[in-house]
Coordinates of C-alpha atoms in Angstrom, one line a residue:
M205 CA -31.8 -7.4 -14.8
L206 CA -28.6 -5.3 -14.8
R207 CA -29.0 -1.6 -14.4
Q208 CA -27.0 0.8 -16.6
T209 CA -25.3 3.7 -14.9
S210 CA -22.8 6.4 -15.7
A211 CA -20.5 5.6 -12.8
A212 CA -19.3 2.7 -10.8
Q213 CA -21.0 2.2 -7.4
P214 CA -19.4 1.6 -4.0
A215 CA -17.7 -1.7 -3.3
G216 CA -19.7 -4.8 -2.4
T217 CA -20.0 -6.8 0.8
E218 CA -18.2 -10.0 1.6
G219 CA -18.7 -12.7 -1.0
G220 CA -18.7 -10.3 -3.9
A221 CA -22.2 -9.1 -4.0
A222 CA -23.5 -5.5 -3.9
G223 CA -23.8 -3.6 -0.6
Q224 CA -22.2 -1.0 1.6
S225 CA -18.5 -0.6 1.3
A226 CA -16.2 -1.4 4.2
A227 CA -13.6 1.1 5.4
L228 CA -10.1 0.2 4.2
P229 CA -6.7 1.5 5.1
T230 CA -5.3 4.2 2.9
A231 CA -3.5 2.5 0.0
A232 CA 0.2 2.9 -0.4
A233 CA 1.4 4.3 -3.7
P234 CA 1.9 1.6 -6.3
H235 CA 5.5 1.0 -7.3
E236 CA 6.2 2.6 -10.8
G237 CA 9.3 0.5 -11.6
P238 CA 10.9 -2.8 -10.7
P239 CA 10.7 -4.5 -8.4
Y240 CA 6.9 -4.5 -8.9
T241 CA 4.8 -5.6 -6.0
I242 CA 2.4 -8.3 -7.1
A243 CA -0.5 -9.3 -4.8
I244 CA -1.2 -13.0 -5.2
D245 CA -4.5 -14.3 -3.8
A246 CA -5.5 -17.9 -3.2
G247 CA -9.2 -17.6 -3.6
H248 CA -9.9 -20.1 -0.8
G249 CA -7.9 -21.1 2.3
G250 CA -8.1 -22.5 5.8
T251 CA -11.7 -23.5 6.8
D252 CA -13.0 -22.2 3.4
I253 CA -12.4 -25.1 1.1
G254 CA -14.3 -23.6 -1.8
A255 CA -16.1 -25.8 -4.4
E256 CA -16.0 -29.5 -4.0
G257 CA -15.5 -32.0 -6.9
V258 CA -12.8 -34.3 -8.1
I259 CA -10.6 -32.2 -5.8
N260 CA -11.5 -29.3 -3.4
E261 CA -11.0 -25.9 -4.8
I262 CA -8.6 -25.0 -2.0
Q263 CA -6.1 -27.7 -3.2
L264 CA -5.9 -25.9 -6.6
T265 CA -5.7 -22.4 -5.3
E266 CA -3.0 -23.1 -2.6
A267 CA -0.8 -25.1 -4.9
T268 CA -1.0 -22.7 -7.8
I269 CA -0.3 -19.6 -5.7
G270 CA 2.6 -21.4 -4.0
Y271 CA 4.3 -22.1 -7.3
L272 CA 3.6 -18.6 -8.6
E273 CA 5.1 -17.1 -5.5
G274 CA 8.2 -19.2 -6.2
W275 CA 8.7 -17.8 -9.7
L276 CA 8.1 -14.2 -8.6
T277 CA 10.4 -14.5 -5.6
Q278 CA 13.2 -15.7 -7.9
D279 CA 12.7 -12.8 -10.3
E280 CA 14.4 -9.6 -9.1
N281 CA 11.8 -7.6 -11.0
Y282 CA 9.0 -8.7 -8.7
T283 CA 8.1 -8.8 -5.0
P284 CA 5.2 -11.1 -4.3
V285 CA 2.8 -10.4 -1.5
R286 CA 0.2 -12.9 -0.4
T287 CA -3.2 -11.5 0.5
H288 CA -3.4 -14.0 3.3
A289 CA -1.0 -16.6 4.7
A290 CA -1.1 -20.1 3.2
D291 CA -3.8 -22.4 4.6
T292 CA -5.7 -19.6 6.4
F293 CA -9.1 -18.0 5.8
S294 CA -9.3 -14.2 5.2
K295 CA -12.3 -12.0 4.2
N296 CA -12.4 -10.0 1.0
T297 CA -11.9 -6.8 2.9
E298 CA -8.8 -8.1 4.6
R299 CA -7.3 -9.5 1.4
A300 CA -7.9 -6.2 -0.5
A301 CA -6.5 -4.3 2.4
A302 CA -3.3 -6.4 2.3
A303 CA -2.8 -5.7 -1.4
N304 CA -3.6 -2.0 -1.0
S305 CA -1.3 -1.4 2.0
A306 CA 1.5 -3.1 0.2
G307 CA 1.1 -0.7 -2.7
A308 CA 0.5 -3.6 -5.1
S309 CA 0.9 -2.8 -8.8
L310 CA -1.2 -5.8 -9.7
L311 CA -3.4 -8.4 -8.1
L312 CA -4.1 -11.9 -9.3
S313 CA -6.8 -14.1 -7.6
V314 CA -6.8 -17.8 -8.5
H315 CA -10.0 -19.9 -8.2
G316 CA -11.4 -23.1 -9.5
N317 CA -14.8 -23.3 -11.1
S318 CA -17.5 -25.9 -10.6
D319 CA -20.8 -27.2 -12.1
P320 CA -22.8 -29.3 -9.7
Y321 CA -25.2 -30.3 -12.5
S322 CA -22.7 -31.6 -15.1
S323 CA -19.2 -33.0 -15.1
D324 CA -18.9 -32.0 -18.8
S325 CA -18.3 -28.2 -18.1
Y326 CA -14.7 -27.3 -18.4
G327 CA -12.3 -24.5 -19.3
L328 CA -10.8 -21.2 -18.1
E329 CA -12.5 -17.9 -17.4
C330 CA -10.8 -14.6 -16.6
Y331 CA -12.8 -11.9 -14.9
P332 CA -11.2 -8.4 -15.0
Q333 CA -12.5 -5.3 -13.3
P334 CA -15.6 -4.3 -15.4
P335 CA -16.1 -1.2 -17.5
G336 CA -16.4 2.0 -15.5
R337 CA -13.8 1.0 -12.9
T338 CA -10.6 3.0 -12.6
H339 CA -8.3 0.1 -13.6
H340 CA -10.6 -1.5 -16.1
A341 CA -8.3 -1.1 -19.2
D342 CA -5.2 -2.5 -17.5
S343 CA -7.1 -5.2 -15.8
L344 CA -8.6 -6.2 -19.2
R345 CA -5.2 -6.3 -20.8
L346 CA -3.9 -8.7 -18.1
A347 CA -6.9 -10.9 -18.5
H348 CA -6.3 -11.3 -22.2
L349 CA -2.6 -12.0 -21.6
I350 CA -3.5 -14.8 -19.2
A351 CA -6.3 -16.2 -21.4
D352 CA -4.0 -16.2 -24.4
K353 CA -1.3 -18.1 -22.5
F354 CA -3.7 -20.8 -21.4
G355 CA -5.3 -21.0 -24.8
A356 CA -1.9 -21.6 -26.4
A357 CA -1.2 -24.3 -23.8
G358 CA -4.4 -26.2 -24.8
Q359 CA -6.9 -25.1 -22.2
R360 CA -10.4 -24.3 -23.5
L361 CA -11.3 -20.6 -23.2
R362 CA -14.9 -20.1 -22.2
G363 CA -17.0 -17.3 -23.5
N364 CA -15.4 -14.7 -25.8
A365 CA -11.7 -15.8 -25.8
G366 CA -11.8 -16.6 -22.1
V367 CA -12.6 -13.1 -20.8
R368 CA -15.9 -12.2 -19.2
Y369 CA -17.5 -9.8 -16.7
I370 CA -19.6 -10.9 -13.7
Y371 CA -22.1 -8.9 -11.7
Y372 CA -24.3 -9.6 -8.7
A373 CA -27.9 -8.3 -9.0
G374 CA -30.2 -8.2 -6.0
D375 CA -30.0 -7.1 -2.3
D376 CA -29.3 -8.4 1.1
E377 CA -33.0 -9.2 1.7
S378 CA -33.9 -11.0 -1.5
G379 CA -30.5 -12.4 -2.2
Y380 CA -28.1 -12.0 -5.1
E381 CA -28.2 -13.5 -8.6
K382 CA -24.9 -13.9 -10.5
Q383 CA -25.0 -12.6 -14.0
V384 CA -22.2 -13.2 -16.5
V385 CA -21.8 -11.0 -19.6
E386 CA -19.3 -11.2 -22.4
E387 CA -16.4 -8.9 -22.8
S388 CA -18.1 -7.3 -25.9
D389 CA -20.7 -5.7 -23.5
S390 CA -18.9 -2.4 -22.5
T391 CA -21.9 -1.0 -20.7
V392 CA -21.2 0.4 -17.2
Y393 CA -23.6 -1.3 -14.8
S394 CA -24.5 -0.2 -11.3
E395 CA -24.3 -3.8 -10.0
Q396 CA -21.0 -4.9 -8.3
T397 CA -18.6 -7.5 -9.5
F398 CA -16.5 -9.7 -7.2
G399 CA -15.9 -7.9 -3.9
L400 CA -12.1 -8.3 -4.1
L401 CA -12.0 -6.7 -7.6
E402 CA -14.1 -3.8 -6.4
K403 CA -12.0 -3.1 -3.3
T404 CA -8.5 -3.4 -4.7
D405 CA -6.8 -0.2 -5.7
C406 CA -4.8 -1.6 -8.6
P407 CA -5.5 -3.6 -11.8
A408 CA -6.9 -7.0 -10.6
V409 CA -8.0 -10.2 -12.3
L410 CA -9.9 -13.1 -10.9
V411 CA -9.2 -16.4 -12.8
E412 CA -11.3 -19.6 -12.8
Q413 CA -8.5 -21.9 -13.7
C414 CA -10.5 -25.0 -14.4
F415 CA -13.5 -26.9 -13.3
V416 CA -12.9 -29.0 -10.2
T417 CA -15.9 -31.0 -11.1
S418 CA -14.4 -32.1 -14.4
E419 CA -12.0 -35.2 -14.4
A420 CA -10.3 -34.0 -17.6
D421 CA -9.9 -30.4 -16.4
V422 CA -8.5 -31.5 -13.1
A423 CA -6.1 -33.9 -14.8
A424 CA -4.7 -31.1 -16.9
W425 CA -4.8 -28.1 -14.6
G426 CA -5.7 -29.2 -11.1
T427 CA -3.0 -31.8 -10.3
D428 CA 0.3 -30.7 -8.7
D429 CA 1.9 -30.7 -12.2
G430 CA -1.1 -28.9 -13.6
C431 CA -0.9 -26.2 -11.0
R432 CA 2.8 -25.8 -11.6
R433 CA 2.2 -25.3 -15.3
A434 CA -0.6 -22.8 -14.6
A435 CA 1.6 -20.8 -12.3
R436 CA 4.3 -20.6 -15.0
L437 CA 1.7 -19.2 -17.4
Y438 CA 0.5 -16.6 -14.9
Y439 CA 4.1 -15.6 -14.3
E440 CA 4.8 -15.3 -18.0
A441 CA 1.6 -13.2 -18.4
I442 CA 2.7 -10.9 -15.6
C443 CA 6.2 -10.5 -17.2
E444 CA 4.6 -9.6 -20.6
Y445 CA 2.3 -7.1 -18.8
F446 CA 5.3 -5.3 -17.3
G447 CA 7.6 -5.9 -20.3
T448 CA 10.2 -7.9 -18.4
E449 CA 12.0 -11.1 -19.6
P450 CA 10.8 -14.2 -17.7
L451 CA 13.3 -16.5 -16.1
P452 CA 14.0 -19.6 -18.1
G453 CA 11.9 -22.6 -17.1
T454 CA 8.6 -24.3 -17.7

């Protein structure tokens, strides 16, 4: 059961669950005007292949972030910063530290979802920083922009228009239970969300782009072409968030 509180608690441990916060370097001041520094995070890399299915999650995350980095690099309004080098493993604390030390104005973490019990599960979910966090409102706005782009492109939006909150209830001894709540629940809970979202000092959104266990989802959003299309939608959402004109292209 989630516990209501009046203030957010310290950041979680590795893996996104609750626990003691790790010391992070002092964050640089976010850039207030272009070029905006955008932290881009491939949710899995190196020896961490993520969920397994029709494809491995790492294939989706690396390809999508690579294409997104290309768009942001071409656009003079943005400076992309990877939270970790391509094809390498990095802990949540290290990835958050990379974003914070770069003075990122925004962080986007790309993942692939999975359902080991059914290949019928499919669709996109965006997880912003939950209510009570400093950057909740801006994070929520970006999450909606992303979900709207994908919905318009034909992707199924899970939950309430593709935006949900996630919390981890439990402790190190008994383990953690993942609890998903809909965006309509604005209660401030003491449980932690994903560790990366808790530790990042800027608006941040974690996206489950599609289910790697769904043939149809992978065909649409997990192939090389699907990842390229997804990266373009993320780029357009970022441009809309900052009020810049996206470069021509698809």
